[in-house]
PDB file of C-alpha atoms in Angstrom:
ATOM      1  CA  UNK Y   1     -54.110-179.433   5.638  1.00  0.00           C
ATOM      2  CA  UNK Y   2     -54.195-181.517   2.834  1.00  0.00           C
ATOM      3  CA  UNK Y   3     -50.475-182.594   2.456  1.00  0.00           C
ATOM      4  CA  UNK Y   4     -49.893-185.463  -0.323  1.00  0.00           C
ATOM      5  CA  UNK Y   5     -53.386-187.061  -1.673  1.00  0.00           C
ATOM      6  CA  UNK Y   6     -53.479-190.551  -3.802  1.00  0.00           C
ATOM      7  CA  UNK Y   7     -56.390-191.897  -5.058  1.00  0.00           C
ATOM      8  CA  UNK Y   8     -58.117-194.367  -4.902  1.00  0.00           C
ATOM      9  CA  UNK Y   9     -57.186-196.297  -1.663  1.00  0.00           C
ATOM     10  CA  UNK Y  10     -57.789-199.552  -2.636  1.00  0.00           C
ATOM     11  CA  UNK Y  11     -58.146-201.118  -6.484  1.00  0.00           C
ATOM     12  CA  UNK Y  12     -58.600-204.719  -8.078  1.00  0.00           C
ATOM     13  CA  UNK Y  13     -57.372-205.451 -11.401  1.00  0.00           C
ATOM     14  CA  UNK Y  14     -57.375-208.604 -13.822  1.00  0.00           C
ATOM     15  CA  UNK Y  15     -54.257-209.447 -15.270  1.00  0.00           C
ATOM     16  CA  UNK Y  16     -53.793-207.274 -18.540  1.00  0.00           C
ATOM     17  CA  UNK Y  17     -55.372-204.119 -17.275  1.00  0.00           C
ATOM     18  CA  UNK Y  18     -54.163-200.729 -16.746  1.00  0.00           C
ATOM     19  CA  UNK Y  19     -54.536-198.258 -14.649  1.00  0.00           C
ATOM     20  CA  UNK Y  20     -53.122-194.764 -13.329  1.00  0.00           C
ATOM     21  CA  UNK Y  21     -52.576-194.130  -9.934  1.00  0.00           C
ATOM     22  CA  UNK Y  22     -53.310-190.310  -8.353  1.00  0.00           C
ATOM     23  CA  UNK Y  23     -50.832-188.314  -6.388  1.00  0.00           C
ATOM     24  CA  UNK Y  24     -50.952-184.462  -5.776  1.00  0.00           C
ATOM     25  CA  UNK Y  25     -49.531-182.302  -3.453  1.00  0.00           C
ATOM     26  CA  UNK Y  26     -50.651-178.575  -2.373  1.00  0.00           C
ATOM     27  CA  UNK Y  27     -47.336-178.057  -0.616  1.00  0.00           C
ATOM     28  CA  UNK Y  28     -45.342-176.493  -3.696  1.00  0.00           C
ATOM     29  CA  UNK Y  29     -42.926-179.418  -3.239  1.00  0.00           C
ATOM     30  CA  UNK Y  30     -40.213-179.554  -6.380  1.00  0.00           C
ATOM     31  CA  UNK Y  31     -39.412-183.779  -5.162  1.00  0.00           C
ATOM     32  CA  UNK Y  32     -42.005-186.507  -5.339  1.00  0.00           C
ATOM     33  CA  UNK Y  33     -41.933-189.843  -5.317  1.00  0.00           C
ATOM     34  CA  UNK Y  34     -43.367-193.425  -5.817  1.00  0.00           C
ATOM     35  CA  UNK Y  35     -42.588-196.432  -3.523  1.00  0.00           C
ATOM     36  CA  UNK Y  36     -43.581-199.687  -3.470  1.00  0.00           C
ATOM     37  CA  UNK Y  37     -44.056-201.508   0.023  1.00  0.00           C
ATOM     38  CA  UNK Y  38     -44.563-205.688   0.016  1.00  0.00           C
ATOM     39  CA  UNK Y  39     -45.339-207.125   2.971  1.00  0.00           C
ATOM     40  CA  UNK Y  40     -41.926-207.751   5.346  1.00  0.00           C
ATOM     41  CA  UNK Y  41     -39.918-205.610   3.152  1.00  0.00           C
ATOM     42  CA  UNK Y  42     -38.699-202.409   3.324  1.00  0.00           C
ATOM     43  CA  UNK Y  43     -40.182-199.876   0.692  1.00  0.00           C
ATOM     44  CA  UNK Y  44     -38.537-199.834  -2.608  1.00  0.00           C
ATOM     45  CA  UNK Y  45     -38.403-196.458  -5.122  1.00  0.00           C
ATOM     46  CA  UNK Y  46     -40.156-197.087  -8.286  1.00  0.00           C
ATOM     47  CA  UNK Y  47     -39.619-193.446 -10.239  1.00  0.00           C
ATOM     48  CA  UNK Y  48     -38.608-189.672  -8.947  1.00  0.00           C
ATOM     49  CA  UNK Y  49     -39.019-186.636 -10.184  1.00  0.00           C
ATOM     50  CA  UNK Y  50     -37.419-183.353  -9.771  1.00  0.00           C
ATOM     51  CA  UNK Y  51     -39.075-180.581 -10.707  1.00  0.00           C
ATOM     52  CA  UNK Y  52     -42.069-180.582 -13.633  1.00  0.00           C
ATOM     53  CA  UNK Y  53     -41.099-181.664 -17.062  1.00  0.00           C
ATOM     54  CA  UNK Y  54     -38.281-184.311 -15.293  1.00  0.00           C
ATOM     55  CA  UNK Y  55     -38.565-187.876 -13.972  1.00  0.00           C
ATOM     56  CA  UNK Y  56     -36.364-190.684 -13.466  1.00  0.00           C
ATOM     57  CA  UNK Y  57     -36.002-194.135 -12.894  1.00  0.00           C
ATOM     58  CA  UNK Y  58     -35.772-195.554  -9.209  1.00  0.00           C
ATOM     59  CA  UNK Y  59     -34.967-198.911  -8.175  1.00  0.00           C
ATOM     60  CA  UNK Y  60     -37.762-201.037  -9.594  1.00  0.00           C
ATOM     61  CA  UNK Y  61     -39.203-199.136 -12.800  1.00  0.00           C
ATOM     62  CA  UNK Y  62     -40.206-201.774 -14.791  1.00  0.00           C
ATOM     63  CA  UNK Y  63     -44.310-202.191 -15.395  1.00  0.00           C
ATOM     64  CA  UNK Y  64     -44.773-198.439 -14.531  1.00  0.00           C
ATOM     65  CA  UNK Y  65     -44.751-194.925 -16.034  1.00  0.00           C
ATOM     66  CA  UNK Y  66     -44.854-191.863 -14.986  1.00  0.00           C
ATOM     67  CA  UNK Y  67     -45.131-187.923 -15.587  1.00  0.00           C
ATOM     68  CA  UNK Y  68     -44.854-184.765 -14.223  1.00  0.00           C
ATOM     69  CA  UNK Y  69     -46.717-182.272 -16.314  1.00  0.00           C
ATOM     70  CA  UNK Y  70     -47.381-180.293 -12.858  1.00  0.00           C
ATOM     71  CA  UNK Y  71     -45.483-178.995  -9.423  1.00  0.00           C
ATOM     72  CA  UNK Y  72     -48.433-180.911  -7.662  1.00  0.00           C
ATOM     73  CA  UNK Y  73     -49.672-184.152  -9.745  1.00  0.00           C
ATOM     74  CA  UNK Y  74     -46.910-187.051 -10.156  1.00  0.00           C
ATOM     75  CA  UNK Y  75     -49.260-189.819 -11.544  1.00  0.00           C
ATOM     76  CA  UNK Y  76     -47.999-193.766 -11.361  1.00  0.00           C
ATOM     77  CA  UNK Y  77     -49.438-195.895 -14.617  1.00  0.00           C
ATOM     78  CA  UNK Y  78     -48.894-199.566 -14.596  1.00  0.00           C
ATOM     79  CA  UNK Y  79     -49.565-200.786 -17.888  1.00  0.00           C
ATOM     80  CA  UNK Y  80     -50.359-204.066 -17.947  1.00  0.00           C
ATOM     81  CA  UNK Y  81     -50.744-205.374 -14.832  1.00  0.00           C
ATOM     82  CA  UNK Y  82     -49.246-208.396 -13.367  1.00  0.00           C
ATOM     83  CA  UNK Y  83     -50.052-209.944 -10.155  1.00  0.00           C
ATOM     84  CA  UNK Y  84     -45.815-209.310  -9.152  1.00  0.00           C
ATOM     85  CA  UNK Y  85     -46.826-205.709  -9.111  1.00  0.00           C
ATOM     86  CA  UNK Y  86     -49.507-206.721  -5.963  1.00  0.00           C
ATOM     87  CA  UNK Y  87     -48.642-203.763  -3.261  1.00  0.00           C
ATOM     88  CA  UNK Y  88     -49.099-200.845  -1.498  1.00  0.00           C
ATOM     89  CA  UNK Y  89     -48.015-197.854  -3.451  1.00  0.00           C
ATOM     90  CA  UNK Y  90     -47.359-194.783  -1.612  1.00  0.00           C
ATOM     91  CA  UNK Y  91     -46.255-191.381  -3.120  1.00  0.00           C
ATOM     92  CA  UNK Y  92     -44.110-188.728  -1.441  1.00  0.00           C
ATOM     93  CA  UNK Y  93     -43.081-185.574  -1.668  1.00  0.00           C
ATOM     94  CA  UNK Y  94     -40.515-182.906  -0.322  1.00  0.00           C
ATOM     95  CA  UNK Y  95     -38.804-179.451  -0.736  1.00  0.00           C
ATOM     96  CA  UNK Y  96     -35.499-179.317  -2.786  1.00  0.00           C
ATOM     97  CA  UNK Y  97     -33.539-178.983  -0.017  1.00  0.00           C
ATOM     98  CA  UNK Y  98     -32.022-182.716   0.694  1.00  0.00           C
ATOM     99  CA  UNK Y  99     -32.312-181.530   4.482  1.00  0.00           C
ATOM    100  CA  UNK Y 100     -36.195-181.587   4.415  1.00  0.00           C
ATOM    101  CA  UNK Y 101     -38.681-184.375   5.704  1.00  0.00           C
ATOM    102  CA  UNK Y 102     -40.760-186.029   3.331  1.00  0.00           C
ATOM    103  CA  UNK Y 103     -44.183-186.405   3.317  1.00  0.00           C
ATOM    104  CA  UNK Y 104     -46.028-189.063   2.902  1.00  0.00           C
ATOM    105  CA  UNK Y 105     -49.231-190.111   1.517  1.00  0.00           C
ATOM    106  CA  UNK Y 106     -51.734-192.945   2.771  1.00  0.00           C
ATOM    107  CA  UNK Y 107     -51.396-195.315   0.336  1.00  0.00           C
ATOM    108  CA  UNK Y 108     -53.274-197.124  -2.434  1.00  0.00           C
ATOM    109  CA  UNK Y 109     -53.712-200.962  -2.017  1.00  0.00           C
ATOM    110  CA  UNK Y 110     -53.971-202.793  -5.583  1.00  0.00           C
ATOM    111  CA  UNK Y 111     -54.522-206.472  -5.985  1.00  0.00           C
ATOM    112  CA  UNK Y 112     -53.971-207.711  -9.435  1.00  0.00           C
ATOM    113  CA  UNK Y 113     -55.482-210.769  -9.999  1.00  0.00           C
TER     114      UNK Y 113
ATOM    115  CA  UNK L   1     -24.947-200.007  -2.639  1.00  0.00           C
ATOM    116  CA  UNK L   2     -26.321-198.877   0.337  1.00  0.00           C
ATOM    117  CA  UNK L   3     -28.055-201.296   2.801  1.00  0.00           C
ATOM    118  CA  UNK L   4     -29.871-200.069   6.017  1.00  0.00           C
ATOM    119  CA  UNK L   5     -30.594-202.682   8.155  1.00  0.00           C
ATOM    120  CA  UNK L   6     -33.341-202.801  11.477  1.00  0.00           C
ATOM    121  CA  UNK L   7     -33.140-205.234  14.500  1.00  0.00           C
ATOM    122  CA  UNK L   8     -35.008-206.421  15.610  1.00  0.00           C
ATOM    123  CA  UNK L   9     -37.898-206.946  13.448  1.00  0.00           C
ATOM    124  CA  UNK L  10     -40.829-206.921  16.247  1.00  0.00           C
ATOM    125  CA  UNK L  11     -40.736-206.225  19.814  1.00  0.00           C
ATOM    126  CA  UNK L  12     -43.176-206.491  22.977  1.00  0.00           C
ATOM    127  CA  UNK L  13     -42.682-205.012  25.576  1.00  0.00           C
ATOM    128  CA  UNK L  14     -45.120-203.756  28.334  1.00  0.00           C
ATOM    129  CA  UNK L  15     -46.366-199.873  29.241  1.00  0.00           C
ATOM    130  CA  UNK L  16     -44.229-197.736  31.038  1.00  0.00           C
ATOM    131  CA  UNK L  17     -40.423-199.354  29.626  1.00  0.00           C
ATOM    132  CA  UNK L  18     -38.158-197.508  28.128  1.00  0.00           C
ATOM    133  CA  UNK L  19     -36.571-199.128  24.902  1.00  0.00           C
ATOM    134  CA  UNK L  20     -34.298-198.702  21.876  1.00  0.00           C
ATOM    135  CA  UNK L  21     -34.599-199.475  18.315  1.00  0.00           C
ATOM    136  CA  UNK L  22     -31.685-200.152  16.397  1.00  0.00           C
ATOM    137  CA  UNK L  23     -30.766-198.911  12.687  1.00  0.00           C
ATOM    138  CA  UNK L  24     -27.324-199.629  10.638  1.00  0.00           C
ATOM    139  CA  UNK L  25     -26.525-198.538   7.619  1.00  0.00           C
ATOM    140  CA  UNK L  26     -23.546-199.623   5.049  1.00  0.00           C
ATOM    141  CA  UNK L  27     -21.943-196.377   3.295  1.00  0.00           C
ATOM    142  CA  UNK L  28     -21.880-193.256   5.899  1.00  0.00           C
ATOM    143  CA  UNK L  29     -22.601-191.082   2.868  1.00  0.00           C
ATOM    144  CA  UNK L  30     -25.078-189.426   3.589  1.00  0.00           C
ATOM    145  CA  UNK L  31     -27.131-186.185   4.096  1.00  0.00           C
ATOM    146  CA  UNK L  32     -29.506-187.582   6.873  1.00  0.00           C
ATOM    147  CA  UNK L  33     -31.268-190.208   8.369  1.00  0.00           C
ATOM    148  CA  UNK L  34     -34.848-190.023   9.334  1.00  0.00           C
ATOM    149  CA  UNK L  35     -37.009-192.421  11.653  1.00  0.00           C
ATOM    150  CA  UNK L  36     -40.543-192.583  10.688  1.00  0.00           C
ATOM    151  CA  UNK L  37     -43.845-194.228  11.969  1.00  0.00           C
ATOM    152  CA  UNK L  38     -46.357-196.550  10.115  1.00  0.00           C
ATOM    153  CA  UNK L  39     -49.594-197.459  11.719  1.00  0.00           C
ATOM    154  CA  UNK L  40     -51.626-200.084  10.263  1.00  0.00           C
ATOM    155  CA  UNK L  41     -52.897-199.225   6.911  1.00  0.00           C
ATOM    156  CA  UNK L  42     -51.563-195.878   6.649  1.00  0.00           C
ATOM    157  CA  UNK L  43     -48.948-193.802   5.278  1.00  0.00           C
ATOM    158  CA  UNK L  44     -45.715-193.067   7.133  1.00  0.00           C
ATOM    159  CA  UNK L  45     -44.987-189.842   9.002  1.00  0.00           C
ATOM    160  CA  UNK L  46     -41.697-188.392   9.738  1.00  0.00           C
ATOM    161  CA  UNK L  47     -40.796-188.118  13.622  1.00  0.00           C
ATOM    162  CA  UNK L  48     -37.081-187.137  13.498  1.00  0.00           C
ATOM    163  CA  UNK L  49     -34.736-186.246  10.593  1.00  0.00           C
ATOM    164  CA  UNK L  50     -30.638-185.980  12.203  1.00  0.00           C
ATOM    165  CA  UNK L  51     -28.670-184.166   9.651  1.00  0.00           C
ATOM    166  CA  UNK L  52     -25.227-186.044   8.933  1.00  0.00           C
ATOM    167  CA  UNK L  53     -23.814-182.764  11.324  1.00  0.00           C
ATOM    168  CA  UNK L  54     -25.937-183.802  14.219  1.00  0.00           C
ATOM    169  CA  UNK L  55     -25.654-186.721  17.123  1.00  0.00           C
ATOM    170  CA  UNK L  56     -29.086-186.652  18.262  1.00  0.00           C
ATOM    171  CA  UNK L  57     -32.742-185.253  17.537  1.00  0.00           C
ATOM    172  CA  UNK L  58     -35.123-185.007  20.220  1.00  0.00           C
ATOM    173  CA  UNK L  59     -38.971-184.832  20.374  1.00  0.00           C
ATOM    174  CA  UNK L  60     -41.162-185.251  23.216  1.00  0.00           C
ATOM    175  CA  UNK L  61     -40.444-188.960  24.515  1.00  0.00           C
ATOM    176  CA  UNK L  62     -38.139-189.790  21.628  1.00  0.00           C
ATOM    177  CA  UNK L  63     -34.835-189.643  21.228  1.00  0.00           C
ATOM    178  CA  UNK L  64     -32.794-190.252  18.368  1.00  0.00           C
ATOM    179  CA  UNK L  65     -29.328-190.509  17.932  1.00  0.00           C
ATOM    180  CA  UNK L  66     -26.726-191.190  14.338  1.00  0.00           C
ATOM    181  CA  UNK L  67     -23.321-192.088  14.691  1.00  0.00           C
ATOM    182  CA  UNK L  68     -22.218-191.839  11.259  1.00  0.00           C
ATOM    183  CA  UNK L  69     -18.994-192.974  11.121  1.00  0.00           C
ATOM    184  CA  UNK L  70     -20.079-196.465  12.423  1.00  0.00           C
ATOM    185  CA  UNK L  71     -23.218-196.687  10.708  1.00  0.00           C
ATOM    186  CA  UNK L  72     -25.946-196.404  13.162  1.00  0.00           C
ATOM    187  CA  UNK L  73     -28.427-194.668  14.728  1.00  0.00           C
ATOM    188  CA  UNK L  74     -30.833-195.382  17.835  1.00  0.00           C
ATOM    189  CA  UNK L  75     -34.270-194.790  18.129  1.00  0.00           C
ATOM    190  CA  UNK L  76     -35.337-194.397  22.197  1.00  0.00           C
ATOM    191  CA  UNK L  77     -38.685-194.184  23.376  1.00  0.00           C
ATOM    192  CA  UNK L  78     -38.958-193.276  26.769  1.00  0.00           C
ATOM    193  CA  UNK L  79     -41.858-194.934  29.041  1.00  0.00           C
ATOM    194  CA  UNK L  80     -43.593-196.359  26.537  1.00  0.00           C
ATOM    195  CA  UNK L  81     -47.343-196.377  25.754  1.00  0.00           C
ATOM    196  CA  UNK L  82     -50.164-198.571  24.205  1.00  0.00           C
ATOM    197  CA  UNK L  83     -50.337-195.768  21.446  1.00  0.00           C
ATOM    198  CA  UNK L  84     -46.755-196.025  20.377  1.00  0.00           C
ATOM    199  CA  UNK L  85     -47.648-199.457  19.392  1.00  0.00           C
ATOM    200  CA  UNK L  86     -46.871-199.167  15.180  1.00  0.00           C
ATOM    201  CA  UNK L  87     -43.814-200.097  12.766  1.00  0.00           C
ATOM    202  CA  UNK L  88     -41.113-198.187  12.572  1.00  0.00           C
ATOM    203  CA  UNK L  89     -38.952-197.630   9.970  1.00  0.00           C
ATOM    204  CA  UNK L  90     -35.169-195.951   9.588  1.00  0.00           C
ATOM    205  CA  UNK L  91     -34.183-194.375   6.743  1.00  0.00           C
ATOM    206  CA  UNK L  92     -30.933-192.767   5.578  1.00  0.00           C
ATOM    207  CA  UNK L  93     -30.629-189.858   2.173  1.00  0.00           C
ATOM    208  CA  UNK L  94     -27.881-190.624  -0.236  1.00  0.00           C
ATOM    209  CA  UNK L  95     -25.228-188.231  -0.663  1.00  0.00           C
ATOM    210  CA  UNK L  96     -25.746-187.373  -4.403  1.00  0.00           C
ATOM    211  CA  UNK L  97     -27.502-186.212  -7.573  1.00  0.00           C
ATOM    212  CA  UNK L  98     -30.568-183.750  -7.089  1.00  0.00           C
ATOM    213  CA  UNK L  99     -33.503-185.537  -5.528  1.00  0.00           C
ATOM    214  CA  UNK L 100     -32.113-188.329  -4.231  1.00  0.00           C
ATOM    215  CA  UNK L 101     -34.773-190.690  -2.864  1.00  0.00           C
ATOM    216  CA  UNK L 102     -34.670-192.285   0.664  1.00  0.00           C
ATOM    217  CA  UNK L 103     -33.354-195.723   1.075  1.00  0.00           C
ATOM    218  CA  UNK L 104     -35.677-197.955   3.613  1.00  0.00           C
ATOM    219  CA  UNK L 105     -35.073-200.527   6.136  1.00  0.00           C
ATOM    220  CA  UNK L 106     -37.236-203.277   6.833  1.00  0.00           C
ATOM    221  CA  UNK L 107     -38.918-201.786  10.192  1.00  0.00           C
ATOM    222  CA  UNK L 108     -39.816-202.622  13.240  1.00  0.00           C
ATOM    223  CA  UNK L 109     -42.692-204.037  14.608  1.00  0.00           C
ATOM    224  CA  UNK L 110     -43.423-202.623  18.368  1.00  0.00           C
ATOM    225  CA  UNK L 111     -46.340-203.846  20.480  1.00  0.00           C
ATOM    226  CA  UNK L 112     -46.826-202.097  23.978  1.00  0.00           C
ATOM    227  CA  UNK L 113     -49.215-203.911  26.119  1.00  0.00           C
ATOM    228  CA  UNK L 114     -51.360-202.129  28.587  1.00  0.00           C
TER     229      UNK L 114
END
């Protein structure tokens, strides 16, 4: 029962660096997504995506890209980094049906110092 | 733009009381609202989804209940327990374009002491 997977869990980075943070999902889901959670605040939608081959912008885009070459990866890269993009990043996923739960995964914790 | 909106933001209360958490939401456009669960450090897990159709969803000790045209739903726990001690969050699905994401509330904080 695998569900929705991100990797890695936790990650420092200098100011400047990049990185790509992991999300896949053996559920056949067509919607995934990437939030952003800061401490107090409610979790904020960074980018969505449809269905392979389509993304789009959420609330708070800016610093991040992503792609969806794949039903099951929907990888987040912050190019970059600045320590305003310190969070907890969590990626979701559902079934097209707007009805459906969605599914969340643990989390990755970066730092960007 | 939509706003959903959770008071209060913690709460204490000891084992065996029954409580409510409160959600309200701005624009009663939507296809559902779903309460979910955060424990410390870990992702968040769905525990009722009411479609815009419904009242009330019900599961085990939990009750939850929308009224849409008002803007707010309930969350009621029923003789509460140390291990229902997390954050929980409301959050409501924009009636729209294809995918559209869920928009979050701020959560509340409940401690149950033994």
């Amino acid at each position: 029962n695998a569900g929705v997977t991100q990797t890695p869990k936790f990650r420092i980075l200098k100011i400047g660096q990049s990185m790509t943070l992991q999300c896949t999902q053996d559920m056949n889901h067509n919607y995934m997504y990437w939030y952003r959670q800061d401490p107090g605040m409610g979790l904020k939608l960074i980018y969505y995506s449809v269905g392979a081959g389509i993304t789009d912008k959420g609330e708070v885009p800016n610093g991040y890209n992503v792609s969806r070459s794949t039903t099951e990866d929907f990888p987040l890269r912050l190019e970059l980094a600045a320590p305003s993009q310190t969070s907890v990043y969590f990626c979701a996923s559902s079934r097209q049906n707007p009805n459906e739960k969605l599914f969340f995964g643990s989390g990755t914790q970066l730092s960007v110092l | 733009k939509q706003e959903v909106t959770q008071i209060p933001a913690a709460l204490s209360v000891p084992e065996g009381e029954n409580l409510v958490l409160n959600c309200s939401f701005t624009d009663s456009a939507i296809y559902n609202l779903q309460w979910f669960r955060q424990d410390p450090g870990k992702g968040l897990t769905s525990l009722l989804l009411i479609q815009s159709s419904q009242r009330e969803q019900t599961s085990g000790r939990l009750n939850a209940s929308l009224d849409k045209s008002s803007g707010r739903s309930t969350l009621y726990i029923a003789a509460s327990q140390p291990g229902d001690s997390a954050t929980y969050l409301c959050a409501v699905r924009p009636l729209g374009q294809a995918g559209t994401a869920l928009i979050f509330g701020k959560g509340t904080t409940l401690s149950v002491s033994s």
